[in-house]
Amino acid sequence: MARKQRLKELEWQAFFEQCLENAVGFEEFATKFEEKRSSSSLNGDGYLEAWAYAHDGACMVRARQVKYLEQLMRSGALRDSDALKFVAERLEATISAQDSFIIKLGPMKGEWKQCVEAVILEQLAYHMVQCHVTATTSQSRLLAMRAYTPLMSLISLFTRTVGSLSILAGPALAIGTELAKYVLAYINELHILGILNTSNGKPPKVFKKGFNATLPSFAGILANTAAGLSGNLLDIQRQAGLFESSEMDQIHGDMANDLDAMAYQQNIMDVPLVATRAALYIYLNAMLTGRPLCDDTALFTYLNTRYSGTVDKLIADLITASFDVLANAINRTEPAESMNIYRSFLINKLPVLLESFSNMIFPPSTIQSCITDALQRMDSSTDPFSTQTFDLLSSSGMISEARQEFLFACALWNLIPESSIETILGDVPMQSLPESGKYSRAVLVSQCTTNSNRVEELIRELEDFGGNSSEVAAALVEIIQTLCAGKDSVTLKGVCNALLKRTQALDVLLLFVSLKNILQPLCELLDKWQDPEDQSEYHPVYDEFGSIFFLILVLRQRFDVGIEELHITDHDSFVRGYILSGCVPLSVREMSDSQQQKLGGWVKGLYDSDGISDELMSTCSPKEFHMLVATLFDQTLKACQSGVLGMDAIKNGFEYLLEPFLLPSLITALGWATRVLWSTQNPAPHLDHLLPLLTLLIRPPTLSSDAAALHEAVLSVAARPLERSLAHVQKFHPRRRDIDPLLNKLKSRVQSPRSVTTSHTELETWCTTSGSGGFPSAIRHTLHALVAWSATGSLQSTPTSYTHKQILMGIQMLGAPSVLEALLNEATKLAGSGSSPEVVLDVVSALICAPTAAQSRAIMSLQDALSLACEDAFELSKSNSARAEFVVRLQRRVEAQSPRRHEEQTELAQDTSTAIMMDAAPEHADGQIHGGILKEMDGNLSEDDFMMDTGTDGDASALFGM
């Protein structure tokens, strides 16, 4: 019997593999599945075993394979109880071997592979939320109750298995997270079906006993890495009444401890707020380090908390901090691109901010007096007219030039009269207000509507230091959004190409607008792209699509944008699909007949005498082409290796790909080559063909003028990962002479993304030159220097060297708790050795409140770590009262200066949930408990919500055969 069962499983394995190889669509698979099932059926776990066998250990479970799993659930062939047992059987082996899930080579090196157990649990939760049965039939109840015992066993097994792990990561974290989501959905389903509600209004004892024994410890394990889910589990357990009486006694005891802890914290007196010079310096540094994060609302909230009622001091400190940040960048000899951002913020952004505060100043103070006082109180060494010589390239020269530009920008925004500039500077200025005056967004948009060349002029002006960049940025974003909404791809192509030629302008753009406001309409346009039906020439279609697509890729690379930041919720999104697998070639068996036909057309068009015709492009949309590029190059390499294609034919074919309308495809081609190079060791005969192909792409013999500019932009996107992969190959093949010319070409084109990463030299300095304490010691040294600088109270002191990248890299490498520990250790030491506690508190709170780009929920922030530390403050006070009091005061200060923190976390959780669920259905039946699967628990459900008639005698034991 067992042998017969095994043969059936092998037969079904072949069925799943064949469907995947032939790229069978979802509807066709459903039909084929039912046909085969009628003649050869299996138990639920048998289907799942066969389905899982088709996963070949790749980094991601294929989307089509997930769709097949969804059909197993929809058809009823796979029940929850079967799936839970299957996961339990594989759990220990998967977690014990989780090191093998770390990707060793390639662009995803160091990341985790996806495990099928997490995918199964994710789909179980998805299916339960999306497809739950609203009618409380006996069959529905039976299926739900059958899943109870396997679920309890799985939770217990997971808790035991991961209990010995020092940190929850990789497959263990993925399985735990998806299991928690399923538990929330399951309890919700039990409530909908009325199973949790007996005649006395309480859940059956068997449920209370099971969940009471498993959920608290399970939630505890998730608390450090998925705090939101952990809290939701305990919330839903409390709301559903799934506690034993003994547990309630424990809860009452915990409540008493909580009351003691609350009383302790309430008795700690706050210290006065001292607005130190370092705090705003830290905040602005964090705003402008890496990707510009200029959220005006967040900045105004932060400033209002610190300077309530003292607007003149706010303005003075804001001006001082802006010059401090620029001076710091000069002293640190940061790259010119970074210097331009700091300078543009000072000249183009700061006057706009000051204009917002000008109406809040009351006599005798004026905005002019505030600006004048701030500049006069600054370091005299930055005044070029107090020195014997004036060198624009020197530190003082650049600062003084920026000071003059800042004053003229203030005059442009009517903050000061132009006639006062000479008085403030103490000499005749060397520039004047622009003849065109202050720009207006509406006027600029109108100008661009009537003259398309005006767009390119505005993009050039965006990088100027004249004070008009804010209106230019607003106009450009409005134009992009309007063109996307109207699907005017012809005009939009010109805008995109102009931005691609001046990528530094994108940095300035983010000083004034959100990246989301640029990327989202562009992505939506491509995802909904349809070729014109009456199009006679298709070169323009590819050209327009390629320019828009190219800009998206440049933005994503330059600003290190994660896929979750694109806010794409459609499974069929072209942009999402490309990011996940665009550079991964398909095998011929994986391709559908249509894909094979289109690939064949491109092979003939490129390498035969046919050429790239309109007929070819009319049968293959730009989206389909870009998803085939990796496969096209993979097949080209194989044909070259086998002698089917010669280099002359390839060279002629590549000339088409180097035309502007196809040039964006080189990003995919170079991405594919990067993957191939990372997997190269010894021997590597394919290098004899791959490197000549790369030479043709990276160092083409001829390019048109239009293509040359775009080719440079392509290399700026692909150069960094490709250079690293070539360096990897060179280690194995040091004698090859065809690698160095490629490396030299790429090194001159490498552009570091504006992200939190730093140079190896600086990172090594932090880790090795701060005594024996390593990186934590470097962080402590930084805090010490910031406090010492703030304590001087002098505006004539040079700003201490600082980059917020140190804190961000510390969080990535050490974890937020370790970074917080270093800060608290040094803060306690400083406060106890004579430094002002108020100054120390202000500086540390600034480090924690500083803005950062959106992070994965799996990465704990400093604010999260501080919240956990504050929960333990009462216990800490018994051994270290000074540190405990500092933690409590720090938590209050951080919460006061980050009032939107809870709202942002909720939005992030909802965005993450939406991305997981993908087009989730509207809210379900009335009375449903809204668990973490759909949105955060709101904790407003009362016990009355659970008083539903179950139709049972009040004890569910009989239903389980107990």
CSV table of N, CA and C in Angstrom, one decimal, residues 539-590:
chain,number,residue,atom,x,y,z
A,539,HIS,N,9.2,51.6,-33.2
A,539,HIS,CA,10.4,52.2,-32.6
A,539,HIS,C,10.0,53.2,-31.5
A,540,PRO,N,9.1,54.2,-31.9
A,540,PRO,CA,8.7,55.2,-30.9
A,540,PRO,C,8.1,54.6,-29.6
A,541,VAL,N,7.3,53.5,-29.8
A,541,VAL,CA,6.7,52.9,-28.6
A,541,VAL,C,7.7,52.3,-27.7
A,542,TYR,N,8.7,51.6,-28.2
A,542,TYR,CA,9.8,51.0,-27.4
A,542,TYR,C,10.7,52.2,-26.8
A,543,ASP,N,10.8,53.2,-27.6
A,543,ASP,CA,11.6,54.4,-27.1
A,543,ASP,C,11.0,55.0,-25.9
A,544,GLU,N,9.7,55.3,-26.0
A,544,GLU,CA,8.9,55.9,-24.9
A,544,GLU,C,8.9,55.0,-23.7
A,545,PHE,N,8.6,53.8,-23.9
A,545,PHE,CA,8.5,52.8,-22.7
A,545,PHE,C,9.9,52.7,-22.1
A,546,GLY,N,10.9,52.6,-22.9
A,546,GLY,CA,12.3,52.4,-22.4
A,546,GLY,C,12.8,53.6,-21.6
A,547,SER,N,12.5,54.8,-22.0
A,547,SER,CA,12.9,56.0,-21.2
A,547,SER,C,12.3,56.0,-19.9
A,548,ILE,N,11.0,55.8,-19.8
A,548,ILE,CA,10.3,55.8,-18.5
A,548,ILE,C,10.8,54.7,-17.6
A,549,PHE,N,11.0,53.5,-18.2
A,549,PHE,CA,11.5,52.3,-17.4
A,549,PHE,C,12.9,52.6,-16.9
A,550,PHE,N,13.7,53.2,-17.8
A,550,PHE,CA,15.1,53.5,-17.4
A,550,PHE,C,15.1,54.5,-16.2
A,551,LEU,N,14.2,55.5,-16.2
A,551,LEU,CA,14.2,56.4,-15.1
A,551,LEU,C,13.9,55.7,-13.8
A,552,ILE,N,12.9,54.8,-13.8
A,552,ILE,CA,12.5,54.1,-12.6
A,552,ILE,C,13.7,53.3,-12.1
A,553,LEU,N,14.5,52.6,-13.0
A,553,LEU,CA,15.6,51.8,-12.6
A,553,LEU,C,16.7,52.7,-12.0
A,554,VAL,N,16.9,53.9,-12.6
A,554,VAL,CA,17.9,54.8,-12.1
A,554,VAL,C,17.5,55.3,-10.7
A,555,LEU,N,16.3,55.7,-10.5
A,555,LEU,CA,15.8,56.2,-9.2
A,555,LEU,C,16.0,55.1,-8.2
A,556,ARG,N,15.6,53.8,-8.5
A,556,ARG,CA,15.7,52.7,-7.6
A,556,ARG,C,17.1,52.5,-7.2
A,557,GLN,N,18.1,52.5,-8.2
A,557,GLN,CA,19.5,52.2,-7.9
A,557,GLN,C,20.1,53.4,-7.1
A,558,ARG,N,19.8,54.6,-7.5
A,558,ARG,CA,20.5,55.8,-6.9
A,558,ARG,C,20.1,56.0,-5.5
A,559,PHE,N,18.8,55.7,-5.2
A,559,PHE,CA,18.3,56.0,-3.8
A,559,PHE,C,18.1,54.7,-3.0
A,560,ASP,N,18.6,53.6,-3.5
A,560,ASP,CA,18.5,52.3,-2.8
A,560,ASP,C,17.1,52.0,-2.3
A,561,VAL,N,16.2,52.0,-3.3
A,561,VAL,CA,14.7,51.9,-3.0
A,561,VAL,C,14.4,50.4,-3.0
A,562,GLY,N,13.8,50.0,-1.8
A,562,GLY,CA,13.3,48.6,-1.7
A,562,GLY,C,12.0,48.4,-2.4
A,563,ILE,N,11.7,47.2,-2.8
A,563,ILE,CA,10.5,46.9,-3.5
A,563,ILE,C,9.2,47.3,-2.7
A,564,GLU,N,9.3,47.2,-1.4
A,564,GLU,CA,8.1,47.6,-0.6
A,564,GLU,C,7.9,49.1,-0.6
A,565,GLU,N,8.9,49.9,-0.9
A,565,GLU,CA,8.7,51.3,-1.0
A,565,GLU,C,8.0,51.8,-2.3
A,566,LEU,N,7.8,50.9,-3.3
A,566,LEU,CA,7.1,51.2,-4.5
A,566,LEU,C,5.6,51.1,-4.3
A,567,HIS,N,5.2,50.5,-3.2
A,567,HIS,CA,3.7,50.4,-2.9
A,567,HIS,C,3.0,49.7,-4.0
A,568,ILE,N,3.5,48.7,-4.5
A,568,ILE,CA,2.9,47.9,-5.6
A,568,ILE,C,2.1,46.7,-5.0
A,569,THR,N,0.8,46.6,-5.2
A,569,THR,CA,0.0,45.6,-4.6
A,569,THR,C,-0.5,44.6,-5.6
A,570,ASP,N,-0.1,44.7,-6.9
A,570,ASP,CA,-0.7,43.9,-7.9
A,570,ASP,C,0.3,42.7,-8.2
A,571,HIS,N,-0.1,41.5,-8.1
A,571,HIS,CA,0.7,40.3,-8.3
A,571,HIS,C,1.3,40.4,-9.8
A,572,ASP,N,0.5,40.9,-10.7
A,572,ASP,CA,0.9,40.9,-12.1
A,572,ASP,C,1.6,42.1,-12.5
A,573,SER,N,2.0,43.0,-11.6
A,573,SER,CA,2.8,44.2,-11.9
A,573,SER,C,4.0,43.9,-12.7
A,574,PHE,N,4.2,44.6,-13.8
A,574,PHE,CA,5.4,44.4,-14.6
A,574,PHE,C,6.7,44.8,-13.8
A,575,VAL,N,6.6,46.0,-13.2
A,575,VAL,CA,7.7,46.5,-12.4
A,575,VAL,C,8.1,45.6,-11.3
A,576,ARG,N,7.1,45.1,-10.6
A,576,ARG,CA,7.4,44.2,-9.5
A,576,ARG,C,8.1,42.9,-10.0
A,577,GLY,N,7.5,42.4,-11.0
A,577,GLY,CA,8.0,41.1,-11.6
A,577,GLY,C,9.4,41.3,-12.1
A,578,TYR,N,9.7,42.5,-12.7
A,578,TYR,CA,11.1,42.7,-13.3
A,578,TYR,C,12.1,42.8,-12.1
A,579,ILE,N,11.7,43.5,-11.1
A,579,ILE,CA,12.6,43.7,-9.9
A,579,ILE,C,13.0,42.3,-9.3
A,580,LEU,N,12.0,41.5,-9.2
A,580,LEU,CA,12.2,40.2,-8.6
A,580,LEU,C,12.9,39.2,-9.5
A,581,SER,N,12.7,39.2,-10.8
A,581,SER,CA,13.3,38.2,-11.6
A,581,SER,C,13.7,38.6,-13.0
A,582,GLY,N,13.8,40.0,-13.3
A,582,GLY,CA,14.0,40.4,-14.6
A,582,GLY,C,15.4,40.0,-15.1
A,583,CYS,N,16.4,39.9,-14.3
A,583,CYS,CA,17.7,39.5,-14.7
A,583,CYS,C,18.0,38.0,-14.6
A,584,VAL,N,17.0,37.2,-14.4
A,584,VAL,CA,17.1,35.8,-14.3
A,584,VAL,C,16.6,35.1,-15.6
A,585,PRO,N,17.4,34.4,-16.3
A,585,PRO,CA,17.0,33.8,-17.5
A,585,PRO,C,16.0,32.6,-17.3
A,586,LEU,N,15.1,32.4,-18.2
A,586,LEU,CA,14.2,31.3,-18.2
A,586,LEU,C,14.8,30.2,-19.0
A,587,SER,N,14.6,28.9,-18.6
A,587,SER,CA,15.0,27.8,-19.4
A,587,SER,C,13.9,27.6,-20.5
A,588,VAL,N,14.3,27.0,-21.5
A,588,VAL,CA,13.3,26.8,-22.6
A,588,VAL,C,12.1,26.0,-22.1
A,589,ARG,N,12.3,25.1,-21.2
A,589,ARG,CA,11.1,24.3,-20.6
A,589,ARG,C,10.2,25.2,-19.8
A,590,GLU,N,10.7,26.3,-19.2
A,590,GLU,CA,9.9,27.2,-18.4
A,590,GLU,C,9.1,28.1,-19.3
